[in-house]
Short mmCIF file of C-alpha atoms and ligand atoms in Angstrom, two decimals:
data_model
loop_
_atom_site.label_atom_id
_atom_site.label_comp_id
_atom_site.label_asym_id
_atom_site.label_seq_id
_atom_site.Cartn_x
_atom_site.Cartn_y
_atom_site.Cartn_z
CA UNK Z 1228 -60.56 -155.73 230.65
CA UNK Z 1229 -61.52 -152.07 230.83
CA UNK Z 1230 -59.64 -151.38 227.61
CA UNK Z 1231 -61.44 -154.22 225.89
CA UNK Z 1232 -64.89 -153.06 226.97
CA UNK Z 1233 -64.04 -149.50 225.98
CA UNK Z 1234 -62.77 -150.62 222.59
CA UNK Z 1235 -65.98 -152.53 221.91
CA UNK Z 1236 -68.12 -149.56 222.91
CA UNK Z 1237 -65.95 -147.20 220.85
CA UNK Z 1238 -66.25 -149.36 217.73
CA UNK Z 1239 -70.00 -149.59 218.18
CA UNK Z 1240 -70.43 -145.82 218.50
CA UNK Z 1241 -68.13 -144.93 215.63
CA UNK Z 1242 -69.70 -147.44 213.23
CA UNK Z 1243 -73.18 -146.15 214.08
CA UNK Z 1244 -71.96 -142.59 213.50
CA UNK Z 1245 -70.13 -143.41 210.26
CA UNK Z 1246 -73.29 -144.88 208.78
CA UNK Z 1247 -75.41 -141.86 209.62
CA UNK Z 1248 -72.73 -139.40 208.44
CA UNK Z 1249 -72.67 -140.78 204.89
CA UNK Z 1250 -76.36 -141.32 204.39
CA UNK Z 1251 -78.50 -140.03 201.53
CA UNK Z 1252 -82.06 -138.82 201.16
CA UNK Z 1253 -82.05 -139.34 197.40
CA UNK Z 1254 -79.79 -140.71 194.73
CA UNK Z 1255 -79.36 -143.38 192.11
CA UNK Z 1256 -77.28 -146.45 191.32
CA UNK Z 1257 -76.69 -147.40 187.69
CA UNK Z 1258 -75.37 -150.46 185.90
CA UNK Z 1259 -74.21 -150.49 182.27
CA UNK Z 1260 -76.21 -153.62 181.44
CA UNK Z 1261 -79.50 -152.49 179.92
CA UNK Z 1262 -78.72 -148.98 181.24
CA UNK Z 1263 -80.25 -150.17 184.51
CA UNK Z 1264 -81.14 -147.34 186.93
CA UNK Z 1265 -82.35 -147.67 190.52
CA UNK Z 1266 -83.31 -144.27 192.00
CA UNK Z 1267 -84.65 -143.41 195.41
CA UNK Z 1268 -86.04 -140.43 197.25
CA UNK Z 1269 -86.79 -140.44 200.96
CA UNK Z 1270 -90.10 -138.81 201.86
CA UNK Z 1271 -89.76 -135.84 204.21
CA UNK Z 1272 -91.43 -137.87 206.97
CA UNK Z 1273 -88.31 -140.10 207.00
CA UNK Z 1274 -90.54 -143.19 207.10
CA UNK Z 1275 -91.11 -144.03 203.44
CA UNK Z 1276 -88.86 -144.14 200.38
CA UNK Z 1277 -90.06 -143.67 196.79
CA UNK Z 1278 -88.22 -145.82 194.25
CA UNK Z 1279 -87.99 -146.16 190.46
CA UNK Z 1280 -86.31 -149.00 188.60
CA UNK Z 1281 -85.71 -148.70 184.83
CA UNK Z 1282 -84.02 -150.89 182.26
CA UNK Z 1283 -83.99 -151.63 178.55
CA UNK Z 1284 -85.53 -155.07 178.20
CA UNK Z 1285 -87.89 -156.97 175.94
CA UNK Z 1286 -91.67 -156.64 176.35
CA UNK Z 1287 -92.23 -160.03 177.93
CA UNK Z 1288 -89.46 -159.74 180.55
CA UNK Z 1289 -89.25 -158.40 184.10
CA UNK Z 1290 -87.01 -156.01 186.07
CA UNK Z 1291 -86.19 -156.34 189.77
CA UNK Z 1292 -84.28 -154.71 192.60
CA UNK Z 1293 -83.22 -156.52 195.78
CA UNK Z 1294 -82.23 -155.37 199.26
CA UNK Z 1295 -79.91 -157.69 201.13
CA UNK Z 1296 -77.75 -157.94 204.23
CA UNK Z 1297 -75.02 -159.54 202.13
CA UNK Z 1298 -74.17 -159.41 198.43
CA UNK Z 1299 -75.80 -162.72 197.54
CA UNK Z 1300 -79.22 -163.62 196.20
CA UNK Z 1301 -80.51 -165.95 198.94
CA UNK Z 1302 -82.40 -164.11 201.69
CA UNK Z 1303 -83.00 -161.01 199.60
CA UNK Z 1304 -86.04 -158.75 199.69
CA UNK Z 1305 -87.15 -158.36 196.06
CA UNK Z 1306 -89.41 -155.87 194.30
CA UNK Z 1307 -90.13 -157.16 190.80
CA UNK Z 1308 -92.39 -156.07 187.97
CA UNK Z 1309 -93.12 -156.13 184.28
CA UNK Z 1310 -95.29 -154.41 181.71
CA UNK Z 1311 -95.73 -155.89 178.22
CA UNK Z 1312 -97.99 -153.09 177.03
CA UNK Z 1313 -101.15 -155.05 177.96
CA UNK Z 1314 -100.59 -156.73 181.31
CA UNK Z 1315 -98.49 -155.51 184.19
CA UNK Z 1316 -97.51 -156.32 187.76
CA UNK Z 1317 -95.31 -154.92 190.53
CA UNK Z 1318 -94.91 -157.17 193.56
CA UNK Z 1319 -93.14 -157.52 196.89
CA UNK Z 1320 -91.34 -160.87 196.79
CA UNK Z 1321 -88.74 -162.74 198.80
CA UNK Z 1322 -85.77 -164.82 197.71
CA UNK Z 1323 -85.41 -167.53 200.35
CA UNK Z 1324 -82.41 -169.72 201.09
CA UNK Z 1325 -83.62 -172.17 198.44
CA UNK Z 1326 -84.27 -170.05 195.38
CA UNK Z 1327 -84.75 -172.78 192.81
CA UNK Z 1328 -88.17 -171.41 191.87
CA UNK Z 1329 -87.11 -167.76 191.98
CA UNK Z 1330 -88.50 -165.14 194.33
CA UNK Z 1331 -91.79 -166.23 195.88
CA UNK Z 1332 -94.71 -163.90 196.42
CA UNK Z 1333 -94.59 -162.32 199.87
CA UNK Z 1334 -97.97 -163.03 201.55
CA UNK Z 1335 -97.83 -159.51 203.00
CA UNK Z 1336 -97.38 -156.88 200.28
CA UNK Z 1337 -95.44 -154.04 201.90
CA UNK Z 1338 -95.19 -151.74 198.93
CA UNK Z 1339 -97.64 -149.04 197.94
CA UNK Z 1340 -98.26 -146.53 195.11
CA UNK Z 1341 -97.02 -149.14 192.65
CA UNK Z 1342 -97.00 -148.43 188.92
CA UNK Z 1343 -95.23 -149.59 185.78
CA UNK Z 1344 -94.54 -148.05 182.42
CA UNK Z 1345 -93.44 -149.42 179.06
CA UNK Z 1346 -91.91 -146.93 176.60
CA UNK Z 1347 -90.61 -148.94 173.67
CA UNK Z 1348 -87.73 -151.00 175.03
CA UNK Z 1349 -87.67 -149.11 178.33
CA UNK Z 1350 -89.45 -150.71 181.29
CA UNK Z 1351 -89.92 -148.72 184.51
CA UNK Z 1352 -91.48 -149.84 187.78
CA UNK Z 1353 -92.22 -147.47 190.67
CA UNK Z 1354 -93.11 -148.17 194.26
CA UNK Z 1355 -93.02 -146.74 197.77
CA UNK Z 1356 -92.06 -148.77 200.78
CA UNK Z 1357 -91.73 -148.12 204.50
CA UNK Z 1358 -88.13 -148.12 205.77
CA UNK Z 1359 -89.29 -150.29 208.65
CA UNK Z 1360 -91.64 -152.93 207.32
CA UNK Z 1361 -94.59 -154.07 209.44
CA UNK Z 1362 -93.96 -157.57 208.04
CA UNK Z 1363 -92.22 -159.46 210.84
CA UNK Z 1364 -92.17 -162.81 209.00
CA UNK Z 1365 -88.58 -162.21 207.90
CA UNK Z 1366 -89.51 -161.63 204.25
CA UNK Z 1367 -88.62 -157.94 204.18
CA UNK Z 1368 -85.32 -156.17 204.84
CA UNK Z 1369 -85.67 -152.92 206.75
CA UNK Z 1370 -83.98 -149.93 205.13
CA UNK Z 1371 -83.21 -148.00 208.32
CA UNK Z 1372 -79.71 -149.50 208.17
CA UNK Z 1373 -77.34 -149.77 205.18
CA UNK Z 1374 -78.25 -152.51 202.68
CA UNK Z 1375 -76.61 -154.03 199.64
CA UNK Z 1376 -78.62 -153.46 196.48
CA UNK Z 1377 -78.88 -156.25 193.90
CA UNK Z 1378 -80.12 -155.66 190.37
CA UNK Z 1379 -81.58 -158.13 187.87
CA UNK Z 1380 -83.69 -158.19 184.72
CA UNK Z 1381 -84.51 -160.10 181.59
CA UNK Z 1382 -86.40 -163.16 182.82
CA UNK Z 1383 -89.57 -163.99 180.92
CA UNK Z 1384 -92.94 -163.09 182.39
CA UNK Z 1385 -96.02 -165.21 181.73
CA UNK Z 1386 -99.46 -163.68 182.20
CA UNK Z 1387 -102.70 -165.68 182.20
CA UNK Z 1388 -105.89 -163.63 182.21
CA UNK Z 1389 -103.93 -160.62 183.44
CA UNK Z 1390 -102.29 -162.45 186.35
CA UNK Z 1391 -98.59 -163.22 186.41
CA UNK Z 1392 -98.27 -167.02 186.58
CA UNK Z 1393 -94.59 -167.71 185.92
CA UNK Z 1394 -91.27 -165.86 186.00
CA UNK Z 1395 -88.20 -167.07 184.15
CA UNK Z 1396 -84.63 -166.66 185.39
CA UNK Z 1397 -82.83 -163.34 184.86
CA UNK Z 1398 -80.63 -162.78 181.82
CA UNK Z 1399 -78.49 -160.20 183.66
CA UNK Z 1400 -77.78 -159.57 187.32
CA UNK Z 1401 -75.29 -157.88 189.63
CA UNK Z 1402 -74.67 -156.02 192.87
CA UNK Z 1403 -74.00 -152.29 193.11
CA UNK Z 1404 -70.61 -151.48 194.69
CA UNK Z 1405 -71.99 -148.96 197.22
CA UNK Z 1406 -74.60 -149.66 199.87
CA UNK Z 1407 -77.94 -147.91 200.18
CA UNK Z 1408 -77.73 -145.92 203.43
CA UNK Z 1409 -80.84 -143.84 203.97
CA UNK Z 1410 -80.77 -140.99 206.47
CA UNK Z 1411 -82.92 -141.86 209.44
CA UNK Z 1412 -83.74 -140.04 212.60
CA UNK Z 1413 -83.23 -142.40 215.54
CA UNK Z 1414 -86.30 -141.08 217.32
CA UNK Z 1415 -88.38 -141.44 214.16
CA UNK Z 1416 -87.55 -145.11 213.68
CA UNK Z 1417 -88.11 -145.79 217.37
CA UNK Z 1418 -91.67 -144.51 217.18
CA UNK Z 1419 -92.50 -146.09 213.81
CA UNK Z 1420 -91.85 -149.76 214.45
CA UNK Z 1421 -95.19 -150.71 212.91
CA UNK Z 1422 -96.19 -148.07 210.36
CA UNK Z 1423 -99.60 -148.67 208.89
CA UNK Z 1424 -100.30 -148.59 205.19
CA UNK Z 1425 -103.34 -146.36 205.40
CA UNK Z 1426 -103.06 -142.88 203.86
CA UNK Z 1427 -104.65 -141.27 206.91
CA UNK Z 1428 -102.08 -142.65 209.31
CA UNK Z 1429 -99.27 -141.64 206.96
CA UNK Z 1430 -100.44 -138.07 206.82
CA UNK Z 1431 -100.69 -137.83 210.59
CA UNK Z 1432 -97.22 -139.24 211.20
CA UNK Z 1433 -95.72 -137.12 208.45
CA UNK Z 1434 -96.72 -133.86 210.08
CA UNK Z 1435 -95.39 -135.12 213.38
CA UNK Z 1436 -91.90 -135.86 212.05
CA UNK Z 1437 -91.37 -133.34 209.27
CA UNK Z 1438 -89.21 -130.92 211.24
CA UNK Z 1439 -86.33 -133.11 212.51
CA UNK Z 1440 -85.72 -134.59 209.05
CA UNK Z 1441 -85.74 -131.21 207.31
CA UNK Z 1442 -82.18 -130.84 205.97
CA UNK Z 1443 -80.06 -133.85 206.93
CA UNK Z 1444 -77.87 -133.51 203.83
CA UNK Z 1445 -77.00 -129.86 204.23
CA UNK Z 1446 -75.50 -130.12 207.69
CA UNK Z 1447 -73.65 -133.44 207.87
CA UNK Z 1448 -70.48 -131.94 209.39
CA UNK Z 1449 -72.26 -130.02 212.09
CA UNK Z 1450 -74.36 -133.06 212.92
CA UNK Z 1451 -71.45 -135.46 213.02
CA UNK Z 1452 -69.16 -133.21 215.05
CA UNK Z 1453 -71.97 -132.62 217.54
CA UNK Z 1454 -72.55 -136.36 217.60
CA UNK Z 1455 -68.79 -136.97 218.03
CA UNK Z 1456 -68.71 -134.70 221.07
CA UNK Z 1457 -71.72 -136.52 222.47
CA UNK Z 1458 -70.09 -139.88 221.77
CA UNK Z 1459 -66.85 -138.88 223.46
CA UNK Z 1460 -68.81 -137.64 226.45
CA UNK Z 1461 -70.75 -140.89 226.67
CA UNK Z 1462 -67.59 -142.92 226.20
CA UNK Z 1463 -65.74 -140.98 228.89
CA UNK Z 1464 -68.63 -141.43 231.29
CA UNK Z 1465 -68.78 -145.18 230.63
CA UNK Z 1466 -65.01 -145.44 231.03
CA UNK Z 1467 -65.04 -143.63 234.39
CA UNK Z 1468 -68.03 -145.70 235.48
CA UNK Z 1469 -66.26 -148.98 234.67
CA UNK Z 1470 -63.01 -147.77 236.26
CA UNK Z 1471 -64.92 -146.95 239.45
CA UNK Z 1472 -66.34 -150.47 239.63
CA UNK Z 1473 -62.95 -152.09 239.32
C1 NAG Y 330 -70.26 -142.34 200.98
O1 NAG Y 330 -71.24 -142.64 200.01
C2 NAG Y 330 -70.79 -142.42 198.69
C3 NAG Y 330 -71.96 -142.64 197.76
O2 NAG Y 330 -72.62 -143.85 198.05
C4 NAG Y 330 -69.62 -143.37 198.38
O3 NAG Y 330 -69.14 -143.14 197.08
C5 NAG Y 330 -68.49 -143.11 199.38
O4 NAG Y 330 -67.47 -144.04 199.18
C6 NAG Y 330 -69.03 -143.23 200.81
N1 NAG Y 330 -67.99 -142.85 201.75
C7 NAG Y 330 -67.72 -143.58 202.83
C8 NAG Y 330 -66.66 -143.04 203.72
O5 NAG Y 330 -68.29 -144.61 203.09
C1 NAG Y 331 -89.71 -141.61 189.51
O1 NAG Y 331 -90.18 -141.26 188.22
C2 NAG Y 331 -91.19 -140.27 188.25
C3 NAG Y 331 -91.70 -140.10 186.84
O2 NAG Y 331 -90.64 -139.81 185.96
C4 NAG Y 331 -90.59 -138.98 188.83
O3 NAG Y 331 -91.58 -137.99 188.90
C5 NAG Y 331 -90.05 -139.26 190.23
O4 NAG Y 331 -89.41 -138.10 190.72
C6 NAG Y 331 -89.07 -140.40 190.18
N1 NAG Y 331 -88.67 -140.74 191.54
C7 NAG Y 331 -87.45 -141.18 191.83
C8 NAG Y 331 -87.22 -141.55 193.26
O5 NAG Y 331 -86.57 -141.32 191.00
#
């Protein structure tokens, strides 16, 4: 019994540590199709991530990136956009369990600083999103834990009077082999459960959390060995505590 409880606790602690030890503050995933590139850069406040998505695709087609708990399209948080040289859009959408009609518009748009660019065949969309979304409707996937990243592009985009009215199915899609694991500070995420989208609030919180997230990438070994020692200490304590009870 004690061994079982200890094993469960040990697995929990080591998996939490493993995720944090291999996290990134910036990077990119690429797919050969359309020379698709998804790049990300965590803001120094540790609360927001800046993203670019680029692909070679025809003027009247869209590009999208999805964040998912599994490697499948249903229940995937989607950021999608297009720019045909005249009209453009970048939107927060959600692929539900039934995705016959494609990703539906999320009633709460949890992306900011959106932009799009068309350079010949190359389409790029940019956006910033909070790691922990204030949207609690289940239409966003938080990025404070590792997520699978899905890529797609090539569906037609129909604009009417500047508004996107219809999106066709993708011509290409896939899932990147590695997961997106952003470096988070446990205390930061605990105090930012409902980040606001106002610039003022962002600035305030940024200054409050800039120091602990300073150089997570440069000291992974120190951090993880310190964390290992702490974990072993906690584990030993719990073990002795349980042994005392029995
Ligand atoms: C760490 O992340 C890199 C880049 O995503 C990946 O190639 C590598 O396999 C990961 N290592 C572990 C142990 O998960
Ligand atoms: C996105 O693209 C812009 C313009 O090229 C660049 O300044 C920025 O660093 C890029 N950000 C990421 C996360 O790739």
